[in-house]
Coordinates of C-alpha atoms and ligand atoms in Angstrom, one line a residue:
M16 CA 90.9 67.3 102.0
E17 CA 94.2 66.3 100.4
K18 CA 96.6 63.8 102.0
M19 CA 99.0 65.3 104.5
K20 CA 102.5 65.8 103.1
L21 CA 105.8 65.9 105.1
I22 CA 108.3 68.0 103.3
G23 CA 112.1 67.7 104.1
P24 CA 114.5 67.0 105.6
F25 CA 116.0 70.4 105.3
K26 CA 119.5 71.0 106.7
Q27 CA 118.1 74.3 108.1
I28 CA 114.6 75.8 108.2
I29 CA 114.6 79.5 109.0
P30 CA 111.0 80.1 110.1
M31 CA 111.3 83.9 110.7
T32 CA 109.1 83.5 113.8
G33 CA 109.6 85.4 117.1
I34 CA 110.9 88.5 115.5
G35 CA 109.2 91.9 115.9
L36 CA 107.6 93.9 113.1
K37 CA 109.6 97.1 113.9
G38 CA 113.1 98.1 114.7
P39 CA 116.6 96.6 114.3
I40 CA 117.1 92.8 114.4
S41 CA 120.3 91.0 115.4
D42 CA 121.1 87.8 113.6
T43 CA 121.0 86.0 117.0
E44 CA 117.2 86.4 116.8
I45 CA 117.1 84.1 113.8
Q46 CA 115.8 80.7 114.9
I47 CA 117.3 77.7 113.1
I48 CA 115.5 74.4 112.9
R49 CA 118.1 71.8 112.0
N50 CA 117.2 68.7 110.0
G51 CA 113.7 70.1 110.0
G52 CA 110.5 69.1 108.2
I53 CA 107.3 71.0 107.3
L54 CA 103.9 69.1 107.6
V55 CA 101.5 70.5 105.0
Q56 CA 97.8 69.9 104.7
D57 CA 96.0 71.4 101.6
E58 CA 97.5 74.9 101.3
L59 CA 98.5 75.4 105.0
I60 CA 101.3 74.5 107.2
K61 CA 100.2 72.1 109.9
K62 CA 103.4 71.7 111.8
V63 CA 107.1 72.6 111.7
G64 CA 109.8 70.7 113.6
D65 CA 112.3 67.9 113.6
F66 CA 111.9 65.8 110.4
E67 CA 112.3 62.4 112.1
A68 CA 110.0 63.3 115.0
L69 CA 107.3 64.4 112.6
K70 CA 107.7 61.3 110.5
T71 CA 107.1 59.2 113.6
Q72 CA 104.2 61.3 114.8
F73 CA 102.5 61.4 111.4
P74 CA 103.3 58.1 109.7
E75 CA 100.3 58.5 107.3
A76 CA 101.8 61.7 105.8
E77 CA 103.1 61.3 102.3
N78 CA 106.9 61.8 102.1
T79 CA 109.6 61.7 99.5
P80 CA 112.8 62.6 101.4
L81 CA 114.9 65.4 99.8
K82 CA 118.4 64.5 98.8
G83 CA 121.4 66.7 99.6
N84 CA 121.6 69.9 101.6
H85 CA 118.8 72.4 101.5
V86 CA 118.0 75.5 103.5
C87 CA 114.4 76.6 103.6
V88 CA 113.0 80.1 104.1
P89 CA 109.6 81.6 103.7
G90 CA 108.5 82.5 100.1
F91 CA 109.5 86.1 99.3
V92 CA 106.9 88.9 99.2
D93 CA 107.6 91.7 96.8
A94 CA 105.4 94.5 98.1
H95 CA 105.9 97.0 95.2
T96 CA 106.0 96.3 91.5
H97 CA 104.8 97.7 88.2
I98 CA 105.1 94.5 86.2
C99 CA 101.9 95.2 84.1
F100 CA 103.1 97.5 81.3
G101 CA 103.5 97.7 77.5
G102 CA 106.8 98.4 75.6
S103 CA 110.3 99.1 76.8
R104 CA 112.2 102.0 78.1
A105 CA 115.7 100.8 77.1
K106 CA 116.2 104.2 75.4
D107 CA 115.5 106.2 78.6
Y108 CA 118.1 104.0 80.4
A109 CA 120.7 104.8 77.8
L110 CA 119.8 108.5 77.9
R111 CA 120.1 108.6 81.7
N112 CA 123.5 106.9 81.6
A113 CA 124.5 109.5 79.0
G114 CA 123.8 112.2 81.5
K115 CA 120.1 113.1 81.2
S116 CA 118.1 113.0 84.4
Y117 CA 114.9 110.9 85.0
L118 CA 113.0 114.2 85.5
D119 CA 114.5 115.8 82.3
I120 CA 113.4 112.8 80.3
A121 CA 109.9 113.0 81.8
K122 CA 109.6 116.6 80.9
A123 CA 110.7 115.9 77.4
G124 CA 107.7 113.5 77.0
G125 CA 109.6 110.3 77.8
G126 CA 109.6 108.5 81.2
I127 CA 106.2 107.3 82.7
W128 CA 104.3 108.9 79.9
D129 CA 106.1 106.9 77.2
T130 CA 105.0 103.7 79.0
V131 CA 101.4 105.0 79.3
T132 CA 101.3 105.5 75.5
Q133 CA 102.7 101.9 74.9
T134 CA 100.4 100.4 77.6
R135 CA 97.3 102.0 76.1
K136 CA 98.2 100.4 72.7
A137 CA 98.3 96.9 74.3
S138 CA 95.1 94.8 74.7
Q139 CA 93.9 93.5 78.0
E140 CA 94.8 90.0 76.9
E141 CA 98.4 91.1 75.9
L142 CA 98.9 92.8 79.2
A143 CA 97.6 89.8 81.1
K144 CA 100.1 87.6 79.2
S145 CA 103.1 89.8 79.8
T146 CA 102.3 90.2 83.4
L147 CA 101.9 86.4 83.9
K148 CA 105.3 86.0 82.2
L149 CA 107.1 88.4 84.6
A150 CA 105.2 86.9 87.6
N151 CA 106.4 83.4 86.6
R152 CA 110.0 84.7 86.4
H153 CA 109.7 86.1 89.9
L154 CA 108.2 82.9 91.2
K155 CA 111.2 80.9 90.0
N156 CA 113.4 83.4 91.9
G157 CA 111.4 82.7 95.1
T158 CA 108.8 85.4 95.1
T159 CA 105.4 83.8 96.0
T160 CA 103.5 87.0 96.6
I161 CA 103.8 90.0 94.2
E162 CA 102.0 93.3 94.5
V163 CA 101.3 94.8 91.0
K164 CA 100.3 98.4 90.4
S165 CA 98.2 99.9 87.6
G166 CA 99.2 103.5 86.8
Y167 CA 100.1 103.3 83.1
G168 CA 96.6 103.7 81.9
L169 CA 95.6 107.1 83.4
T170 CA 92.0 107.2 82.3
V171 CA 89.1 105.4 83.9
E172 CA 88.9 102.8 81.1
E173 CA 92.6 102.3 80.7
E174 CA 93.1 101.8 84.5
L175 CA 90.3 99.3 84.5
K176 CA 91.9 97.5 81.6
M177 CA 95.2 97.2 83.6
L178 CA 93.5 96.1 86.8
R179 CA 91.4 93.5 84.9
A180 CA 94.6 92.2 83.1
I181 CA 96.2 91.9 86.6
H182 CA 93.2 90.0 87.8
T183 CA 93.4 87.6 84.8
A184 CA 97.2 87.1 85.3
N185 CA 96.5 86.3 89.0
T186 CA 94.0 83.6 88.2
E187 CA 96.7 81.9 86.0
A188 CA 99.8 82.6 88.0
W189 CA 101.1 80.3 90.8
A190 CA 102.1 83.4 92.8
D191 CA 99.5 85.6 94.4
L192 CA 99.3 88.9 92.6
I193 CA 98.1 91.7 94.9
P194 CA 96.6 94.6 92.7
T195 CA 96.9 98.3 93.6
C196 CA 95.3 101.2 91.8
L197 CA 98.0 103.8 90.9
A198 CA 95.8 106.1 88.7
A199 CA 97.4 109.0 90.6
H200 CA 100.9 108.3 89.0
M201 CA 101.1 111.5 87.0
L202 CA 98.6 114.0 85.4
P203 CA 98.0 112.4 82.0
K204 CA 99.4 114.8 79.3
D205 CA 96.1 114.5 77.3
F206 CA 93.8 115.3 80.2
E207 CA 92.0 118.6 79.7
G208 CA 92.0 120.0 83.1
S209 CA 94.0 120.4 86.3
E210 CA 95.5 117.9 88.7
T211 CA 92.5 118.4 91.1
E212 CA 90.0 117.8 88.3
Y213 CA 91.8 114.7 87.2
L214 CA 92.0 113.2 90.8
N215 CA 88.3 114.1 91.3
E216 CA 87.3 112.3 88.1
I217 CA 89.3 109.2 89.2
S218 CA 87.9 109.2 92.7
T219 CA 84.3 109.7 91.6
R220 CA 84.2 107.5 88.4
L221 CA 86.9 104.9 89.0
F222 CA 86.8 104.1 92.7
P223 CA 83.2 102.9 92.7
R224 CA 84.0 100.6 89.7
L225 CA 87.0 99.2 91.6
K226 CA 84.7 98.3 94.5
K227 CA 81.9 96.9 92.2
E228 CA 84.3 94.6 90.3
Q229 CA 86.4 94.0 93.4
L230 CA 89.5 94.8 91.5
T231 CA 91.7 96.1 94.3
P232 CA 91.5 97.0 98.0
R233 CA 94.5 99.4 97.6
I234 CA 95.0 103.0 96.4
D235 CA 98.5 104.4 95.7
A236 CA 99.6 107.9 94.7
F237 CA 102.9 109.5 93.5
I238 CA 103.5 112.5 95.7
E239 CA 106.3 114.4 93.9
E240 CA 107.0 117.7 92.2
S241 CA 106.6 116.0 88.8
A242 CA 103.4 114.3 89.9
F243 CA 100.9 115.4 92.6
S244 CA 101.4 117.7 95.6
A245 CA 100.4 116.7 99.1
A246 CA 97.6 119.2 99.0
Q247 CA 96.2 117.8 95.8
I248 CA 96.3 114.2 97.1
H249 CA 94.5 115.1 100.5
P250 CA 90.9 115.0 99.1
Y251 CA 91.8 112.0 97.0
F252 CA 93.1 109.9 99.9
T253 CA 90.2 111.2 102.1
K254 CA 87.7 109.7 99.6
A255 CA 89.7 106.5 99.3
K256 CA 89.7 106.1 103.0
E257 CA 86.0 106.8 103.4
M258 CA 85.4 104.0 100.8
G259 CA 87.5 101.6 102.8
F260 CA 90.6 101.3 100.6
D261 CA 94.1 100.8 102.1
I262 CA 96.5 103.6 101.3
T263 CA 100.1 103.3 100.1
V264 CA 102.3 106.1 98.8
H265 CA 105.2 106.7 96.4
A266 CA 106.8 109.1 98.9
D267 CA 110.0 111.2 99.2
Q268 CA 111.6 109.8 96.1
F269 CA 113.3 113.0 94.9
T270 CA 111.9 115.6 97.3
P271 CA 110.3 115.1 100.8
G272 CA 106.6 115.5 101.6
G273 CA 105.0 112.2 100.7
S274 CA 105.9 110.2 103.8
A275 CA 104.2 112.8 106.1
V276 CA 101.0 112.3 104.1
A277 CA 101.4 108.6 104.4
V278 CA 101.6 108.8 108.1
D279 CA 98.7 111.3 108.4
F280 CA 96.5 108.9 106.5
G281 CA 97.6 105.8 108.3
A282 CA 98.9 104.3 105.1
V283 CA 99.9 100.7 105.1
S284 CA 103.2 101.7 103.6
A285 CA 105.4 104.6 102.4
D286 CA 107.6 103.5 99.6
H287 CA 110.9 104.9 98.1
L288 CA 112.0 107.4 100.9
E289 CA 115.4 108.1 99.2
A290 CA 114.9 111.8 100.0
S291 CA 113.4 111.4 103.5
T292 CA 114.6 113.9 106.1
P293 CA 115.6 113.0 109.7
M294 CA 112.1 114.3 110.7
D295 CA 110.4 112.1 108.1
I296 CA 112.3 109.1 109.5
E297 CA 111.2 109.9 113.1
R298 CA 107.6 110.4 112.1
L299 CA 107.6 107.0 110.2
A300 CA 109.3 105.2 113.0
H301 CA 106.6 106.3 115.4
S302 CA 103.8 105.2 113.1
D303 CA 102.2 101.9 111.9
T304 CA 103.2 102.7 108.3
I305 CA 105.8 100.3 106.9
A306 CA 108.8 101.9 105.2
I307 CA 109.6 100.2 101.9
A308 CA 113.0 100.6 100.4
L309 CA 113.3 100.1 96.7
P310 CA 116.9 99.4 96.0
G311 CA 116.1 98.5 92.4
A312 CA 115.1 102.1 91.7
S313 CA 118.4 103.4 93.2
I314 CA 120.3 100.9 91.0
G315 CA 118.2 101.8 87.9
L316 CA 118.6 105.5 88.4
G317 CA 122.1 105.5 89.8
C318 CA 121.2 107.4 92.9
G319 CA 121.5 106.9 96.7
F320 CA 119.6 104.2 98.6
T321 CA 116.8 104.6 101.0
P322 CA 118.3 105.3 104.5
A323 CA 117.3 101.8 105.6
R324 CA 119.7 101.6 108.5
K325 CA 118.5 104.9 110.0
I326 CA 114.8 103.9 109.6
L327 CA 115.5 100.7 111.5
D328 CA 117.6 102.3 114.2
A329 CA 114.8 104.9 114.7
G330 CA 112.5 102.0 115.4
G331 CA 110.8 101.8 112.0
A332 CA 109.4 98.8 110.2
L333 CA 111.4 98.2 107.0
A334 CA 110.4 96.1 104.0
I335 CA 112.4 95.8 100.8
A336 CA 110.7 95.5 97.4
S337 CA 111.9 95.5 93.8
D338 CA 109.8 98.3 92.2
H339 CA 110.2 96.3 89.0
N340 CA 109.1 98.6 86.3
P341 CA 110.2 99.4 82.7
G342 CA 111.6 102.9 83.7
S343 CA 113.4 103.4 87.0
A344 CA 113.8 99.7 88.0
P345 CA 114.1 97.5 85.0
M346 CA 116.1 94.6 86.6
G347 CA 113.4 93.3 88.9
D348 CA 115.6 90.8 90.9
L349 CA 114.4 91.2 94.5
L350 CA 117.0 89.0 96.1
T351 CA 119.9 90.6 94.3
Q352 CA 118.7 94.1 95.2
A353 CA 117.9 93.2 98.8
S354 CA 121.4 91.7 99.2
I355 CA 123.0 94.8 97.7
L356 CA 121.0 97.1 99.9
G357 CA 122.1 95.1 102.9
A358 CA 125.8 95.5 101.9
F359 CA 125.5 99.3 101.4
E360 CA 123.2 100.1 104.3
K361 CA 124.8 97.6 106.8
L362 CA 121.7 95.6 107.4
T363 CA 121.9 92.2 109.2
N364 CA 120.8 89.0 107.5
A365 CA 117.8 89.0 109.8
E366 CA 116.8 92.5 108.7
V367 CA 117.1 91.8 105.0
L368 CA 115.2 88.6 105.3
S369 CA 112.5 90.0 107.4
G370 CA 112.2 92.9 104.8
I371 CA 111.4 90.5 102.0
T372 CA 109.2 88.1 104.0
F373 CA 106.9 88.9 107.0
R374 CA 107.5 92.7 107.1
A375 CA 106.7 92.9 103.5
A376 CA 103.6 90.8 104.0
A377 CA 102.6 93.3 106.7
A378 CA 102.9 96.1 104.2
L379 CA 100.3 94.4 102.1
N380 CA 98.1 93.9 105.2
L381 CA 98.5 90.1 104.8
K382 CA 98.7 88.2 108.1
D383 CA 98.7 84.7 106.5
R384 CA 102.2 84.5 105.1
G385 CA 105.8 85.6 105.5
K386 CA 106.8 83.1 108.1
I387 CA 107.0 79.3 108.3
A388 CA 104.5 78.6 111.1
E389 CA 101.5 76.5 111.9
G390 CA 98.3 77.8 110.3
L391 CA 100.0 80.0 107.7
L392 CA 100.1 79.5 104.0
A393 CA 102.5 76.8 102.9
D394 CA 104.7 79.3 100.8
F395 CA 108.4 78.4 101.2
I396 CA 111.5 78.0 99.1
A397 CA 114.7 75.9 99.3
F398 CA 118.3 76.8 98.4
H399 CA 121.0 74.3 97.7
S400 CA 123.2 75.0 100.8
D401 CA 123.9 73.9 104.3
Q402 CA 123.6 77.2 106.0
Y403 CA 121.2 80.2 105.5
Q404 CA 123.9 82.9 105.4
D405 CA 124.8 81.7 101.9
I406 CA 121.6 83.2 100.6
L407 CA 122.6 86.8 100.9
Y408 CA 126.3 86.1 100.7
N409 CA 125.8 85.1 97.1
Q410 CA 124.2 88.5 96.4
G411 CA 121.3 87.0 94.3
N412 CA 123.5 84.5 92.4
L413 CA 122.3 81.6 94.4
K414 CA 118.7 81.1 93.2
P415 CA 116.2 78.8 94.9
C416 CA 116.1 75.3 93.6
M417 CA 112.5 74.6 94.8
V418 CA 109.5 76.7 95.4
W419 CA 106.3 75.7 97.2
K420 CA 103.2 77.8 96.9
N421 CA 100.0 76.9 98.8
G422 CA 101.6 73.6 99.7
K423 CA 102.4 72.6 96.1
L424 CA 105.8 72.2 94.6
V425 CA 105.5 74.7 91.7
F426 CA 109.1 75.0 90.7
D427 CA 111.8 72.3 90.9
K428 CA 115.2 73.1 89.3
H429 CA 116.1 69.4 89.5
K430 CA 113.4 68.5 87.0
Ligands
NIG22 O1 108.3 103.6 91.6 N1 108.3 106.9 90.9 C1 107.3 106.7 90.3 N2 106.9 105.5 89.7 C2 107.8 104.4 89.5 C3 108.5 104.5 88.2 C4 107.7 104.3 87.1 C5 108.3 104.4 85.8 O2 109.5 105.0 85.7 O3 107.7 103.9 84.8 C6 108.7 104.1 90.6 O4 109.9 104.3 90.5
FE23 FE1 107.0 102.4 92.1

């Protein structure tokens, strides 16, 4: 056991406790611990409360008081990224802004397929290295848990290569990387056979290897006209569920259909939802599936945002993720994107902060993080400020100055 540490004093600690998983949240529900401290033992939070009181109660705890004003919130959880990839799609971005659509570019052989070609050329070591580099960038911006998808390999061996690279990056990164298999991202252009045959090959040959090597507990699919239909995905998800995988879906991005499948299969999350109908929103709101808005994809593609306000008002659980990928969402700055979504969709501070902390953790089926509370992982971040509203007010321009992961100070801007 390591020596106990008392971290603080913070002008404000925003623990994000006492707030429900679903529905709208008023800012009055945000608890504020003033002049607070966090007592940490090993990787866990032991106690949260008044700094001076904790100091008196635990005189044996190590403590170097923080100087200046700091606001502390839980480490951010980015529940949807594609940061394992080869190459760049800057050309696609320029083409889109010159008037070509994302789907037109995909049809012409660019888009996701372009990244597949470049990712296949990269070695596992190169992918592990580039993934680690992006993960470290996100960590400095306050993200202590990062979901990372495969989906640019699109053969059994190439998908394994990606997931093994993500595994290696995870062992070296401070942040926790949560891997997801997205072999059902599109029908690979060089596959000789139908969508059904491809999905069948993946589920019979790749799924058992994912289990054997413990590469991921999660299976994702892109349900869209340019990718796979709901009918094609049905047997694929059935097999995945039978084998005990959690399901997540790229749903309703350009056309509806995917979120209904997500709800039918009890998916942990349905992500994108830019094209969800009022009926889709109702269905999601009455389910346990978390709706994940991806404002980075809307900003990258120059299209409308996920109807986040409507999802919350209908009673849904809303998380916000960056979707960081080389194509539709190249920026990858979760805090900036979440702040912008908040401004456009009229989301309260409490709704945005919940969406990138404990509601996002729930979308990954993680119950041990996303709040600053006793017994949870000591993942929290500090901003130079005396009040928490500054965080979203600065629309991503106020970055954290300190990041603690598993109780360790892993980033300190002052140093
Ligand atoms: O979430 N929509 C499908 N997949 C990704 C984009 C991947 C890419 O463009 O490379 C997304 O936006
Ligand atoms: Fe995505």
